[in-house]
mmCIF file of C-alpha atoms and ligand atoms in Angstrom:
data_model
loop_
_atom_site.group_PDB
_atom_site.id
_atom_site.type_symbol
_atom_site.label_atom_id
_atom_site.label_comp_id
_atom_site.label_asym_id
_atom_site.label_seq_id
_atom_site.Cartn_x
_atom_site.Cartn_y
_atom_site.Cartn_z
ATOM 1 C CA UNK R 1 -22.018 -25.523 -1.960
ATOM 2 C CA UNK R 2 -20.588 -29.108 -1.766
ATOM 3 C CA UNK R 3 -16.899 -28.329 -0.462
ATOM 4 C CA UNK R 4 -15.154 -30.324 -2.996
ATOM 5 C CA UNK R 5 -15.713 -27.842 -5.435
ATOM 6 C CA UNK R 6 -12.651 -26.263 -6.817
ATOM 7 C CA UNK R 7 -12.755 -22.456 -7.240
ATOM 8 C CA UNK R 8 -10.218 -20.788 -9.429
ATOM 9 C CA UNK R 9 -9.614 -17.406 -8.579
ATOM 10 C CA UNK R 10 -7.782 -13.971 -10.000
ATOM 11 C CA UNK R 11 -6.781 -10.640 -8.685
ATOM 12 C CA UNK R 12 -5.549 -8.099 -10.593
ATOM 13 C CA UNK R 13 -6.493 -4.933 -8.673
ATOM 14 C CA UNK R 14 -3.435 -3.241 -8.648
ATOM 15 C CA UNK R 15 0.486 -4.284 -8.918
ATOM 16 C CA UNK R 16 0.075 -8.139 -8.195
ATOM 17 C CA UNK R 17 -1.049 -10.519 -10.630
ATOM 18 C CA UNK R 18 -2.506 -13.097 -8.745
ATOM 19 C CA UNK R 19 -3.880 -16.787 -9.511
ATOM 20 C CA UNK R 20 -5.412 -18.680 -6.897
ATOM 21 C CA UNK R 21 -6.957 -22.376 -7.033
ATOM 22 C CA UNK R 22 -9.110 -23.614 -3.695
ATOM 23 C CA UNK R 23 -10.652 -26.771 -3.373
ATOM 24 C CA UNK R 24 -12.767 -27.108 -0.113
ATOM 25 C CA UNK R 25 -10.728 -26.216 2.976
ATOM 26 C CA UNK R 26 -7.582 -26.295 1.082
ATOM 27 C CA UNK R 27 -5.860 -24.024 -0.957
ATOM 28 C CA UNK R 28 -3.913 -25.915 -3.654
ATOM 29 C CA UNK R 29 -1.787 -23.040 -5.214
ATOM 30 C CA UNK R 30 -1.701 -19.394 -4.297
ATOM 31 C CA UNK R 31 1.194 -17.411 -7.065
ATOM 32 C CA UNK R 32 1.388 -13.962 -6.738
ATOM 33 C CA UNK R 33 3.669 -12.366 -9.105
ATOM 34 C CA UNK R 34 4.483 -8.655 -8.024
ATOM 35 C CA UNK R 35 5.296 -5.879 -10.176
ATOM 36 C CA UNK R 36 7.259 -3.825 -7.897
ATOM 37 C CA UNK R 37 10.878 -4.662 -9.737
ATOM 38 C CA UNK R 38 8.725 -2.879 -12.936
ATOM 39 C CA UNK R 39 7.420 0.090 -10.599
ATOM 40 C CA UNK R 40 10.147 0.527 -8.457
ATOM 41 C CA UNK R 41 12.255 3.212 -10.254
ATOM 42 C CA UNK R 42 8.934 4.850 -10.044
ATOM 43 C CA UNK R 43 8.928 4.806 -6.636
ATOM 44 C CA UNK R 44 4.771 4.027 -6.922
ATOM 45 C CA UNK R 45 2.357 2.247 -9.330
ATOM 46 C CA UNK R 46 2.349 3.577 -12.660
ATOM 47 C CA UNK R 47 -0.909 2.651 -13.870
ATOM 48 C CA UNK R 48 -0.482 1.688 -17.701
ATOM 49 C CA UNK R 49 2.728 0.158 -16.874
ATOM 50 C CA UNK R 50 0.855 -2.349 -14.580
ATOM 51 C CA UNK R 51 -1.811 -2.984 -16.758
ATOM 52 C CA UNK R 52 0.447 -4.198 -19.792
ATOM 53 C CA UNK R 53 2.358 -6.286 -17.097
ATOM 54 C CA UNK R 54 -0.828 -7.856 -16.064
ATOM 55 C CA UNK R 55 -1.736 -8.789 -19.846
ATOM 56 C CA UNK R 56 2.141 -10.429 -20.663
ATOM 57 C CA UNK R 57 1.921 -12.484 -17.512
ATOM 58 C CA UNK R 58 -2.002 -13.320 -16.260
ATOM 59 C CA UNK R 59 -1.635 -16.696 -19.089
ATOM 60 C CA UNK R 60 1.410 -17.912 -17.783
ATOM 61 C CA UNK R 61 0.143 -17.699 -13.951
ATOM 62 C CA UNK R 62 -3.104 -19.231 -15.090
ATOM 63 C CA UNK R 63 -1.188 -22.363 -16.291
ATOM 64 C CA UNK R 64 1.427 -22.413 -13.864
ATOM 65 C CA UNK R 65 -1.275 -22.593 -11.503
ATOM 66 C CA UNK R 66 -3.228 -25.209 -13.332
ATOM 67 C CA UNK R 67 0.153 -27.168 -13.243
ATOM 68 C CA UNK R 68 1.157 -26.761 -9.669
ATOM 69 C CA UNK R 69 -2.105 -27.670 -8.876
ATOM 70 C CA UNK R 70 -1.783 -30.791 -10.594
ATOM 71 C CA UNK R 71 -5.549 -30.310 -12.549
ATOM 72 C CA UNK R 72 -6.711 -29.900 -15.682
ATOM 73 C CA UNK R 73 -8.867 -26.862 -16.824
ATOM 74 C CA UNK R 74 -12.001 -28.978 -17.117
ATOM 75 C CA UNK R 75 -11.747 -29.411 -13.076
ATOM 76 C CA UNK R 76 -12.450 -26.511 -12.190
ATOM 77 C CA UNK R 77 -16.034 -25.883 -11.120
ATOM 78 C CA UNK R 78 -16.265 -21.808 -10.608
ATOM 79 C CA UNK R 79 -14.008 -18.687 -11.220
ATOM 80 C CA UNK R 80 -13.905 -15.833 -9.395
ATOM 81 C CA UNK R 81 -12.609 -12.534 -10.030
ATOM 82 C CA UNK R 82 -11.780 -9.115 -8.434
ATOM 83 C CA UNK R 83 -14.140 -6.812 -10.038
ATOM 84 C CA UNK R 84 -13.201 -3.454 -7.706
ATOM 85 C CA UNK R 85 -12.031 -1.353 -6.587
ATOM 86 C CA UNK R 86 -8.714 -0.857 -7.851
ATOM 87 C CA UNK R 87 -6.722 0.262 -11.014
ATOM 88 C CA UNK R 88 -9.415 0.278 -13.650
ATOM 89 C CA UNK R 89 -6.604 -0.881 -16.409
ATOM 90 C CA UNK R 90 -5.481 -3.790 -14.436
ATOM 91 C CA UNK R 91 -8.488 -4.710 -13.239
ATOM 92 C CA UNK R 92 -9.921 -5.023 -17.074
ATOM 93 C CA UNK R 93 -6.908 -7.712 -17.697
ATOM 94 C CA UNK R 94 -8.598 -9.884 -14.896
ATOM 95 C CA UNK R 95 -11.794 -9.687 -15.172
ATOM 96 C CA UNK R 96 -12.053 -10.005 -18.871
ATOM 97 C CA UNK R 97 -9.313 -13.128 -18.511
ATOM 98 C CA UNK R 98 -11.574 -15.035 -15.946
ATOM 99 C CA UNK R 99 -14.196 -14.270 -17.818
ATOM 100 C CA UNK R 100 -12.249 -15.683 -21.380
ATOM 101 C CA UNK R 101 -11.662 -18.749 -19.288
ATOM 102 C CA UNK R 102 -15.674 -19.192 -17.684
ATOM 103 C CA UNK R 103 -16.889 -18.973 -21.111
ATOM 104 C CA UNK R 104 -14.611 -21.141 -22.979
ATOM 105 C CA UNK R 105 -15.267 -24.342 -20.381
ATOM 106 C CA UNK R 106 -18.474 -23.339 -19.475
ATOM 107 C CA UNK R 107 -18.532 -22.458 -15.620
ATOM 108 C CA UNK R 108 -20.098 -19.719 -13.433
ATOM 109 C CA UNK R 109 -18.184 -16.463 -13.084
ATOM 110 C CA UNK R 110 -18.417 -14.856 -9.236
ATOM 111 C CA UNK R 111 -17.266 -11.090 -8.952
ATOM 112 C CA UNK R 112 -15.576 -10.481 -5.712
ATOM 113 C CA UNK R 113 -15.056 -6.654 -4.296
ATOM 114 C CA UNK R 114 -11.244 -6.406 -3.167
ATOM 115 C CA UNK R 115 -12.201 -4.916 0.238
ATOM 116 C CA UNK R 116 -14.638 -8.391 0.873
ATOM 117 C CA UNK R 117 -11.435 -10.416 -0.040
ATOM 118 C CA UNK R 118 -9.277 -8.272 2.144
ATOM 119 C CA UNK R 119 -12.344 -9.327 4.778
ATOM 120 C CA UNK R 120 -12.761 -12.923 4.087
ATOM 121 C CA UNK R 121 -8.836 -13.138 3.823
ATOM 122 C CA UNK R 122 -8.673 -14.707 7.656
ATOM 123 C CA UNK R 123 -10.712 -17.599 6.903
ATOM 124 C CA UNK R 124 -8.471 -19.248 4.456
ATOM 125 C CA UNK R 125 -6.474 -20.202 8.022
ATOM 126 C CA UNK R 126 -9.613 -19.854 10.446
ATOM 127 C CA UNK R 127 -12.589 -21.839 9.049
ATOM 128 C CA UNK R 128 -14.054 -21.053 12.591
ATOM 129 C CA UNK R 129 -14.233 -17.285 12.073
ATOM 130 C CA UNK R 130 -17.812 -16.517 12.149
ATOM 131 C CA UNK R 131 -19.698 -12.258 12.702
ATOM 132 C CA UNK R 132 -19.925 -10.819 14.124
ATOM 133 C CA UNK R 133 -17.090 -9.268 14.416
ATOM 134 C CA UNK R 134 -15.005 -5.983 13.325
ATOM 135 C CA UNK R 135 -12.271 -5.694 11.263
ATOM 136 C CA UNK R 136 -9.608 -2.839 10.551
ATOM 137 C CA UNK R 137 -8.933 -3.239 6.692
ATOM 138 C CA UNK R 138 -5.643 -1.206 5.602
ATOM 139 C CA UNK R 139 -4.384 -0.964 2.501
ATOM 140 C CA UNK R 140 -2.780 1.026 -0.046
ATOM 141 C CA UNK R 141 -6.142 2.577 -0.979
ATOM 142 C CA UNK R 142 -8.434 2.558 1.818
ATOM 143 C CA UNK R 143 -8.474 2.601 5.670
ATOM 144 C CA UNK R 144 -11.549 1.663 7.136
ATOM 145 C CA UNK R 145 -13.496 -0.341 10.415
ATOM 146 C CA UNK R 146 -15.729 -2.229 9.376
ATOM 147 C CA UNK R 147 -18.401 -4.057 11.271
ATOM 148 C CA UNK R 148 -19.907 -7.088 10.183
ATOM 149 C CA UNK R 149 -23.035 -8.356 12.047
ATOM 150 C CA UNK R 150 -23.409 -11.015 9.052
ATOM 151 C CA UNK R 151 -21.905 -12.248 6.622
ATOM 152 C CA UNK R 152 -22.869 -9.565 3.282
ATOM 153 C CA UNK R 153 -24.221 -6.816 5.824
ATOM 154 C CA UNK R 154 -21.090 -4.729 6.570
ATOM 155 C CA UNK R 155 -21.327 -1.239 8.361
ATOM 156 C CA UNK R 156 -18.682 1.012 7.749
ATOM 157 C CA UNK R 157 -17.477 2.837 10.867
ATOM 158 C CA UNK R 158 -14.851 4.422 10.257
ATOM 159 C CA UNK R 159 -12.812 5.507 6.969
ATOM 160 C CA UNK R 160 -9.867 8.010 6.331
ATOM 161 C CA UNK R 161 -10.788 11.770 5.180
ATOM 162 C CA UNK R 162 -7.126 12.261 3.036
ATOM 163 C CA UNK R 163 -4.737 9.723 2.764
ATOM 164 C CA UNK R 164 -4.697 5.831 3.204
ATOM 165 C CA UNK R 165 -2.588 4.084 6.154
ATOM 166 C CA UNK R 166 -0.548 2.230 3.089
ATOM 167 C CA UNK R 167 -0.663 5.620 1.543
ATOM 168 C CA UNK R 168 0.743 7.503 4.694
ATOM 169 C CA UNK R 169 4.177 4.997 4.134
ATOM 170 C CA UNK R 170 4.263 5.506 0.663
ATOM 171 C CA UNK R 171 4.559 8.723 0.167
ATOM 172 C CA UNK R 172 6.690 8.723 3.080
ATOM 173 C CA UNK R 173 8.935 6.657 2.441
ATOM 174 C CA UNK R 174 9.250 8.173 -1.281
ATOM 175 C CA UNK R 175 10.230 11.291 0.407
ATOM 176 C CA UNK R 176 12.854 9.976 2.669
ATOM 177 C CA UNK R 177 14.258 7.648 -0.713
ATOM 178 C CA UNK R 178 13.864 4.881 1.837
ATOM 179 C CA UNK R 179 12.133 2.725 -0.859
ATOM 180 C CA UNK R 180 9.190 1.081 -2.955
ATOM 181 C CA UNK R 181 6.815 0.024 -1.297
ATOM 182 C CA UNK R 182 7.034 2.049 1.445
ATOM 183 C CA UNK R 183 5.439 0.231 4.426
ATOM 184 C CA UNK R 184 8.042 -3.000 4.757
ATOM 185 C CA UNK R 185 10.509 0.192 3.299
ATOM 186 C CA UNK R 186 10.046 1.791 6.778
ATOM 187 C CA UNK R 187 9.069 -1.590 8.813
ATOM 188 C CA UNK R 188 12.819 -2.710 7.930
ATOM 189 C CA UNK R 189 14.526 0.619 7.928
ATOM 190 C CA UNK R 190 12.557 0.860 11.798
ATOM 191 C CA UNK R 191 13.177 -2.289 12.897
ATOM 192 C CA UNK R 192 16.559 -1.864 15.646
ATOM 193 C CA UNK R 193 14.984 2.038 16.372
ATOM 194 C CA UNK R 194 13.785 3.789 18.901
ATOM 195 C CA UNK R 195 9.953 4.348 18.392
ATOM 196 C CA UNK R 196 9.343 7.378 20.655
ATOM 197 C CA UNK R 197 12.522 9.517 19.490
ATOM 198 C CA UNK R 198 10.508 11.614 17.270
ATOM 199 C CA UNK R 199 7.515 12.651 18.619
ATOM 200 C CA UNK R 200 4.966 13.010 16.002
ATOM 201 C CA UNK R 201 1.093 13.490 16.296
ATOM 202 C CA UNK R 202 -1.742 10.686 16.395
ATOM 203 C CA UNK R 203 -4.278 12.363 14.217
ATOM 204 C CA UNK R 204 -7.993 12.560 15.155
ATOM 205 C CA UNK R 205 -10.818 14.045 13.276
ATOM 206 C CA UNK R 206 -14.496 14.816 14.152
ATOM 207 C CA UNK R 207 -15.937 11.709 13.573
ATOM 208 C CA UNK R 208 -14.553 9.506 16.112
ATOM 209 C CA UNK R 209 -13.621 6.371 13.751
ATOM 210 C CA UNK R 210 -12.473 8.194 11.317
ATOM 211 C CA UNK R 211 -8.367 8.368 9.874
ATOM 212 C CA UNK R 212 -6.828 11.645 8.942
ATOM 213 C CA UNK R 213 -2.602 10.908 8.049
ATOM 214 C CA UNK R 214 -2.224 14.002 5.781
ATOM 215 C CA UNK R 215 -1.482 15.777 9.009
ATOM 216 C CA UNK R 216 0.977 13.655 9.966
ATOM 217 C CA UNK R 217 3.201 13.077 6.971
ATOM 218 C CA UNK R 218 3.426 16.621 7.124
ATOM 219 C CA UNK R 219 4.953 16.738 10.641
ATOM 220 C CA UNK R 220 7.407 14.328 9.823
ATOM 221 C CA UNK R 221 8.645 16.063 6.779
ATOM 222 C CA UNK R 222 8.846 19.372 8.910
ATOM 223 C CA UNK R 223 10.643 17.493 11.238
ATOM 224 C CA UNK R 224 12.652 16.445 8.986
ATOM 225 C CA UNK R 225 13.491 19.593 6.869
ATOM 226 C CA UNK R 226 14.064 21.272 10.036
ATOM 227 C CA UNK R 227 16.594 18.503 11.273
ATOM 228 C CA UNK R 228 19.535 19.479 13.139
ATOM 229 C CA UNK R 229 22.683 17.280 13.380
ATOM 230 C CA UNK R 230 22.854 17.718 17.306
ATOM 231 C CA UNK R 231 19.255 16.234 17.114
ATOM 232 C CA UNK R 232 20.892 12.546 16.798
ATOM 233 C CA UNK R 233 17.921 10.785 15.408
ATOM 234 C CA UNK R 234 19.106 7.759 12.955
ATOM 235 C CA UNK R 235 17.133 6.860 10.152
ATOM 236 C CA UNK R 236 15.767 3.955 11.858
ATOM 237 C CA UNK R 237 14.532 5.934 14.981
ATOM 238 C CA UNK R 238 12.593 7.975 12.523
ATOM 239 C CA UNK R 239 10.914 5.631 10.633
ATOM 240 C CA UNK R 240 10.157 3.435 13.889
ATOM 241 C CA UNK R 241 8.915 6.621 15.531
ATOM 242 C CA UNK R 242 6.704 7.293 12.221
ATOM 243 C CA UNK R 243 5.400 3.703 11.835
ATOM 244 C CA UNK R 244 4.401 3.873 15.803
ATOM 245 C CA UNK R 245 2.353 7.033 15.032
ATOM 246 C CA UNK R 246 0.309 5.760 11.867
ATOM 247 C CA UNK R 247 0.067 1.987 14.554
ATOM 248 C CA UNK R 248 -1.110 4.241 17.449
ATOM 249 C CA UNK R 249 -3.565 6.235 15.337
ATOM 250 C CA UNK R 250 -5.073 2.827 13.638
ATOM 251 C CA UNK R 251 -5.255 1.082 17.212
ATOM 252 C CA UNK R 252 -6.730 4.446 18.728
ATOM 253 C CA UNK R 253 -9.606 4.432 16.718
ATOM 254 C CA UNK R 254 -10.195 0.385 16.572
ATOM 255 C CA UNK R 255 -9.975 -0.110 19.986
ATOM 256 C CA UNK R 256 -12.837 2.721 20.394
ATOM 257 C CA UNK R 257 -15.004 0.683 18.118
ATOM 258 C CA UNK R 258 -14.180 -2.829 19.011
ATOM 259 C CA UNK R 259 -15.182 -1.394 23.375
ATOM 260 C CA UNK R 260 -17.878 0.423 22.078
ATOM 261 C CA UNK R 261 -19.926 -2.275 19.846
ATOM 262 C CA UNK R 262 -18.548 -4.757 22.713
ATOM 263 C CA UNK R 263 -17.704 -7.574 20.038
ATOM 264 C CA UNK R 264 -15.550 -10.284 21.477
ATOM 265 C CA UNK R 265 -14.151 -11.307 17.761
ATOM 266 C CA UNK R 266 -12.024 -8.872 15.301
ATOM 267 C CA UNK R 267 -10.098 -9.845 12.353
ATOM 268 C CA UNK R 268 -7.734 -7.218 10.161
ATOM 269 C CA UNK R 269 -6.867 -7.367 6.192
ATOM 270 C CA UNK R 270 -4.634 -5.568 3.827
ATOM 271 C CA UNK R 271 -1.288 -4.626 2.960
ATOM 272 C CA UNK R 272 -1.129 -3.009 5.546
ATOM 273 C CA UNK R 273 -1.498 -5.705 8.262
ATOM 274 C CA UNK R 274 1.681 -7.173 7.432
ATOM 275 C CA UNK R 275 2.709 -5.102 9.490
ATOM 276 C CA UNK R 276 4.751 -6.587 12.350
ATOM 277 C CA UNK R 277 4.208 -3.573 15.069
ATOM 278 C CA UNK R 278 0.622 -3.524 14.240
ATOM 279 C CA UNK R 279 -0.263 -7.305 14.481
ATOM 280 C CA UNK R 280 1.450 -7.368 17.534
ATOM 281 C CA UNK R 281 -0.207 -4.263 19.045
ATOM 282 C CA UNK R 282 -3.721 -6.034 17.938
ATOM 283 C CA UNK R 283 -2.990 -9.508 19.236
ATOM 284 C CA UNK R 284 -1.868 -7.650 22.741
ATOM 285 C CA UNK R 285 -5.018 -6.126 22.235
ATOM 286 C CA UNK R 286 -6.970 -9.328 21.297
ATOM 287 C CA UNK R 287 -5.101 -11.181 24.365
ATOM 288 C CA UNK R 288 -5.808 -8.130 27.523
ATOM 289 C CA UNK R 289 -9.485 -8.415 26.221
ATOM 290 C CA UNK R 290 -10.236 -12.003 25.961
ATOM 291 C CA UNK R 291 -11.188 -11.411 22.376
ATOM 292 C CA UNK R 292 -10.494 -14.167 19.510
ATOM 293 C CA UNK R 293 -8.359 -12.262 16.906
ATOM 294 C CA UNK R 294 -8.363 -13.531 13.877
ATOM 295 C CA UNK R 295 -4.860 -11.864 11.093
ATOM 296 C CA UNK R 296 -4.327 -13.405 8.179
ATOM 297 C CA UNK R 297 -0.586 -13.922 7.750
ATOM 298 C CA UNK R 298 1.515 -11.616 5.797
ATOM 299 C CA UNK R 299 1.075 -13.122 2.891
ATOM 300 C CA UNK R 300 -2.266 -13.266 2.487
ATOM 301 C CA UNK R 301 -2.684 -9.677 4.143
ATOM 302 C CA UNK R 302 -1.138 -8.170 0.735
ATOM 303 C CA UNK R 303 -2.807 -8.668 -2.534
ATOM 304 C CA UNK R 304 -3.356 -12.250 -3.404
ATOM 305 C CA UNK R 305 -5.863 -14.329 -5.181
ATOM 306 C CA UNK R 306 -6.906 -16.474 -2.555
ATOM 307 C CA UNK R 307 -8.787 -13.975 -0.384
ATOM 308 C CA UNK R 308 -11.033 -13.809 -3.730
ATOM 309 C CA UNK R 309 -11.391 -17.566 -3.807
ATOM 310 C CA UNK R 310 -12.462 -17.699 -0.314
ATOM 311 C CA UNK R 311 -14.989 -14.837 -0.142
ATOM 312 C CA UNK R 312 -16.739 -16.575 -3.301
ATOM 313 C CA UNK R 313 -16.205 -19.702 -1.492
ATOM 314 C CA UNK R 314 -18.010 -18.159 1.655
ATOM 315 C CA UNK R 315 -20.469 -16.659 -0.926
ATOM 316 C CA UNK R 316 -22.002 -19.680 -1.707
ATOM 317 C CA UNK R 317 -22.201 -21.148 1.559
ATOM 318 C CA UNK R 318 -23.627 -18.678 3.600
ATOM 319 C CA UNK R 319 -26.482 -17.538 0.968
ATOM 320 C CA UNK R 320 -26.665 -21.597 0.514
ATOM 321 C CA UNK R 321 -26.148 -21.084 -3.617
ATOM 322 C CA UNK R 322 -25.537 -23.795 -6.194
ATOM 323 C CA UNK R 323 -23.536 -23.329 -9.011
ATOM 324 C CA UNK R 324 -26.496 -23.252 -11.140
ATOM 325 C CA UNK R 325 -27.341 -20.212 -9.245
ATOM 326 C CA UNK R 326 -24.379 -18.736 -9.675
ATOM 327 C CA UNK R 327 -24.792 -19.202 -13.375
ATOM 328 C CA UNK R 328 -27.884 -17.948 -13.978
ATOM 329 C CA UNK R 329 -27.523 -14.896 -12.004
ATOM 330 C CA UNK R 330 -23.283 -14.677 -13.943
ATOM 331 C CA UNK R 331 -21.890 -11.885 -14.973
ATOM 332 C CA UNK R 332 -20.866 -13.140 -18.211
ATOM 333 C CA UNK R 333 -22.677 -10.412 -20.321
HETATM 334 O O1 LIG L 1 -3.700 -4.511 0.083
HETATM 335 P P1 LIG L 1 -2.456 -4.121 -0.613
HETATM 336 O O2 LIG L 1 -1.456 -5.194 -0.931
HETATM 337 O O3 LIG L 1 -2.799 -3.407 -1.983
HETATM 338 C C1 LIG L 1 -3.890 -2.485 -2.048
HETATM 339 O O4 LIG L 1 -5.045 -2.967 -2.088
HETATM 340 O O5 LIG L 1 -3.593 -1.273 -1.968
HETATM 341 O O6 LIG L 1 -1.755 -2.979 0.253
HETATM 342 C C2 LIG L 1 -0.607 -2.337 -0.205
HETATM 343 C C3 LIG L 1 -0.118 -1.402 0.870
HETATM 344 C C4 LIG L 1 1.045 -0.530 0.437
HETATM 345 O O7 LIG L 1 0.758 0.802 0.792
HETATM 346 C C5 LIG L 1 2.214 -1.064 1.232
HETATM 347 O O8 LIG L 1 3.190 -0.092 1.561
HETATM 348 C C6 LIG L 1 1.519 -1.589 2.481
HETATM 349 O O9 LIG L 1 0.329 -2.170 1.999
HETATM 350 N N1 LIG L 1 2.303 -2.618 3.185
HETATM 351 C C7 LIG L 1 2.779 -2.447 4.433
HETATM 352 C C8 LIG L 1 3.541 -3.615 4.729
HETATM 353 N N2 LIG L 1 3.478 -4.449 3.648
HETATM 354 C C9 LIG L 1 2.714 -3.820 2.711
HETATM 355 N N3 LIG L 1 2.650 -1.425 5.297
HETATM 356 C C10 LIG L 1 3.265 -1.548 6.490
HETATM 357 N N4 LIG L 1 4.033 -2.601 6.831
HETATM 358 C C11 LIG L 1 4.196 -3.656 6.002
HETATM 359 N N5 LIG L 1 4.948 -4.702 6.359
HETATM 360 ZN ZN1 LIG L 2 -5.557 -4.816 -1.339
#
C-alpha cells in the first residue's frame, strides 16, 4: 500500500458521527460531531434518536471534511467504514453512506470492526507500535484484554461477565444525576476528592482476566442509600473513590496479564481511556516496568473516525494488499 494513498473513513457506531480523511502518516481532518446535547435529557443513548441524527448530519461531515481537507472527492483512493459492533440503526447510516460514496466514484470499500479501531487507535501518533503487545480496550460496550501476537491474530483474555467499565460510570453517574456521559461526569465531579473515602470493592471473578462491575455499582448505591450526614463524604470524594475502584479493578487484572505473557509493549483504546486516573496509573505502570506504553490521546480514545482509517490503513500494509485487492474482495454487494 503506497502511503500516499488517501483513505476516507466513517464511524457511526453509536452517538458520534464521525468523518475521518488520512493520507499516509498524516491525518488531514478528523470531525467528530457528538450527539450527547440530543441524548442528554435522556441521560443515555436512545437508539432511534441517534440513528436519525446520524442520517441529517453524516452529508454535511462528509463535505466539511472534503473541504477542510482541501480535496476533491475524486482524491480519495479507499473508504473505510465501521461495520460492528455497535447500534445496528446507526451503524446502517454509515455503512450504507460509505458505501453510496465507494460506488458513485468507483473506489474499494474496507469494513473495519470498532474494537480493531479502538486497537489500531495508538498508531495514528505511534507509527512505531508494532505486536506484540496487549491492550486493555474500554468502552461503553465492552471491557476486554486483548493480546495481539500479530497484527489480525488477537486473543481475547479477558472480558467483563455483566456490565462494561464505560457502562459501570454510566449508570452510575445516571443514578447520582451527576450527568451524561457518565465517565468525564464522575472524572470532573472526582477531580479535587479524596479517592479512598469510600471504600468500595475491586471485583474479581473466576476467571482471572475477567471484569465483573455489577457488584460494584451496587455497593456504591448501598452506600449511598444508606448515607448518613455525620458520614461527611462530598460528592467529589465519592465519585473519586468510585472511579479509583472501577481504575484498580481494570489495572488489577491488566497488570496480571501484561506479568504473566511477559510482553514489554501494551497499548489501551476506548472511551474509556480518556480517563485521566487510568492513563496515569498505566503509564506508572508502563514506566516501573520498562515497558513502551503506547495511549492514544483523549481524543482519539473516544469514538472517532480516524482509528477506522488507520486500522484499514494498517490493513493493507501488513497483509501487503493493493487496492485492486481490496476491490475485488469489497463489500459492495
Ligand atoms: O469508545 P466510546 O467512545 O464509545 C463506545 O464504543 O462505547 O466509549 C464511551 C464510554 C462511555 O461509557 C463514557 O462514559 C466513557 O467511554 N468515557 C469515559 C471518559 N470519557 C468517556 N470514562 C471515564 N473517564 C473519561 N474521561
Ligand atoms: Zn468505541
Amino acid at each position: 500500500m503506497p502511503s500516499d494513498k488517501i483513505i476516507l473513513g466513517f464511524e457511526t457506531s453509536c452517538d458520534e458521527t464521525a468523518v475521518a480523511i488520512l493520507k499516509g502518516n498524516d491525518l488531514l481532518v478528523n470531525i467528530i460531531s457528538s450527539q450527547v446535547d440530543i441524548h442528554e435529557k435522556f441521560g443515555g443513548v436512545v437508539p432511534e434518536v441517534a440513528s436519525r441524527a446520524h442520517a441529517e448530519s453524516i452529508r454535511n461531515i462528509f463535505h466539511a471534511a472534503l473541504n477542510r481537507a482541501n480535496l476533491q472527492i475524486s482524491d480519495i483512493d479507499l473508504i473505510a467504514t465501521t461495520d460492528g459492533p455497535g447500534l445496528v440503526g446507526s451503524l446502517v447510516v454509515g455503512y450504507n453512506f460509505a458505501k453510496s460514496v465507494a460506488w458513485s466514484i468507483d473506489v474499494p470499500l474496507l469494513t473495519v470492526d470498532h474494537m480493531v479501531g479502538h486497537l489500531a487507535a495508538p498508531l495514528i501518533e505511534n507509527t512505531e507500535m508494532k505486536p506484540p503487545f496487549i491492550s486493555l480496550l474500554v468502552s461503553g460496550g465492552h471491557t476486554q484484554i486483548v493480546l495481539v501476537e500479530k497484527w489480525g491474530q488477537y486473543t481475547l483474555l479477558g472480558t467483563t461477565i455483566d456490565d462494561a467499565a464505560g457502562e459501570a460510570f454510566d449508570k452510575l453517574s445516571r443514578f447520582c444525576g451527576f450527568g451524561f456521559p457518565g465517565g468525564p461526569a464522575i472524572q470532573n465531579i472526582g477531580k479535587d476528592g479524596d479517592p479512598n473515602k469510600v471504600d468500595l470493592p475491586r471485583p474479581k471473578t473466576k476467571h482471572e482476566y475477567n471484569y465483573s462491575f455489577s457488584g460494584l455499582k451496587t455497593a456504591a448505591t448501598n452506600f449511598l442509600n444508606n448515607l448518613d450526614s455525620k458520614d461527611k463524604v462530598t460528592r467529589s470524594d465519592f465519585a473519586a473513590s468510585y472511579q479509583e475502584a472501577i481504575v484498580d479493578s481494570l489495572m488489577n487484572n491488566f497488570i496480571k496479564a501484561v506479568k504473566d505473557t511477559g510482553v514489554k509493549n501494551i497499548s489501551g483504546g476506548g472511551g474509556v481511556m480518556a480517563n485521566q486516573r487510568l492513563r496515569e496509573k498505566i503509564n506508572t505502570f508502563g514506566k516501573e516496568n520498562n515497558l513502551n506504553v503506547y495511549l492514544p490521546t483523549p481524543k482519539l480514545s473516544t469514538d472517532n473516525a480516524a482509528m477506522i482509517c488507520i486500522a484499514a490503513q494498517n490493513n493493507l500494509i501488513t497483509n501487503e494488499l493493493q487496492l485492486d485487492d481490496v476491490r475485488l474482495s469489497s463489500v459492495i454487494k
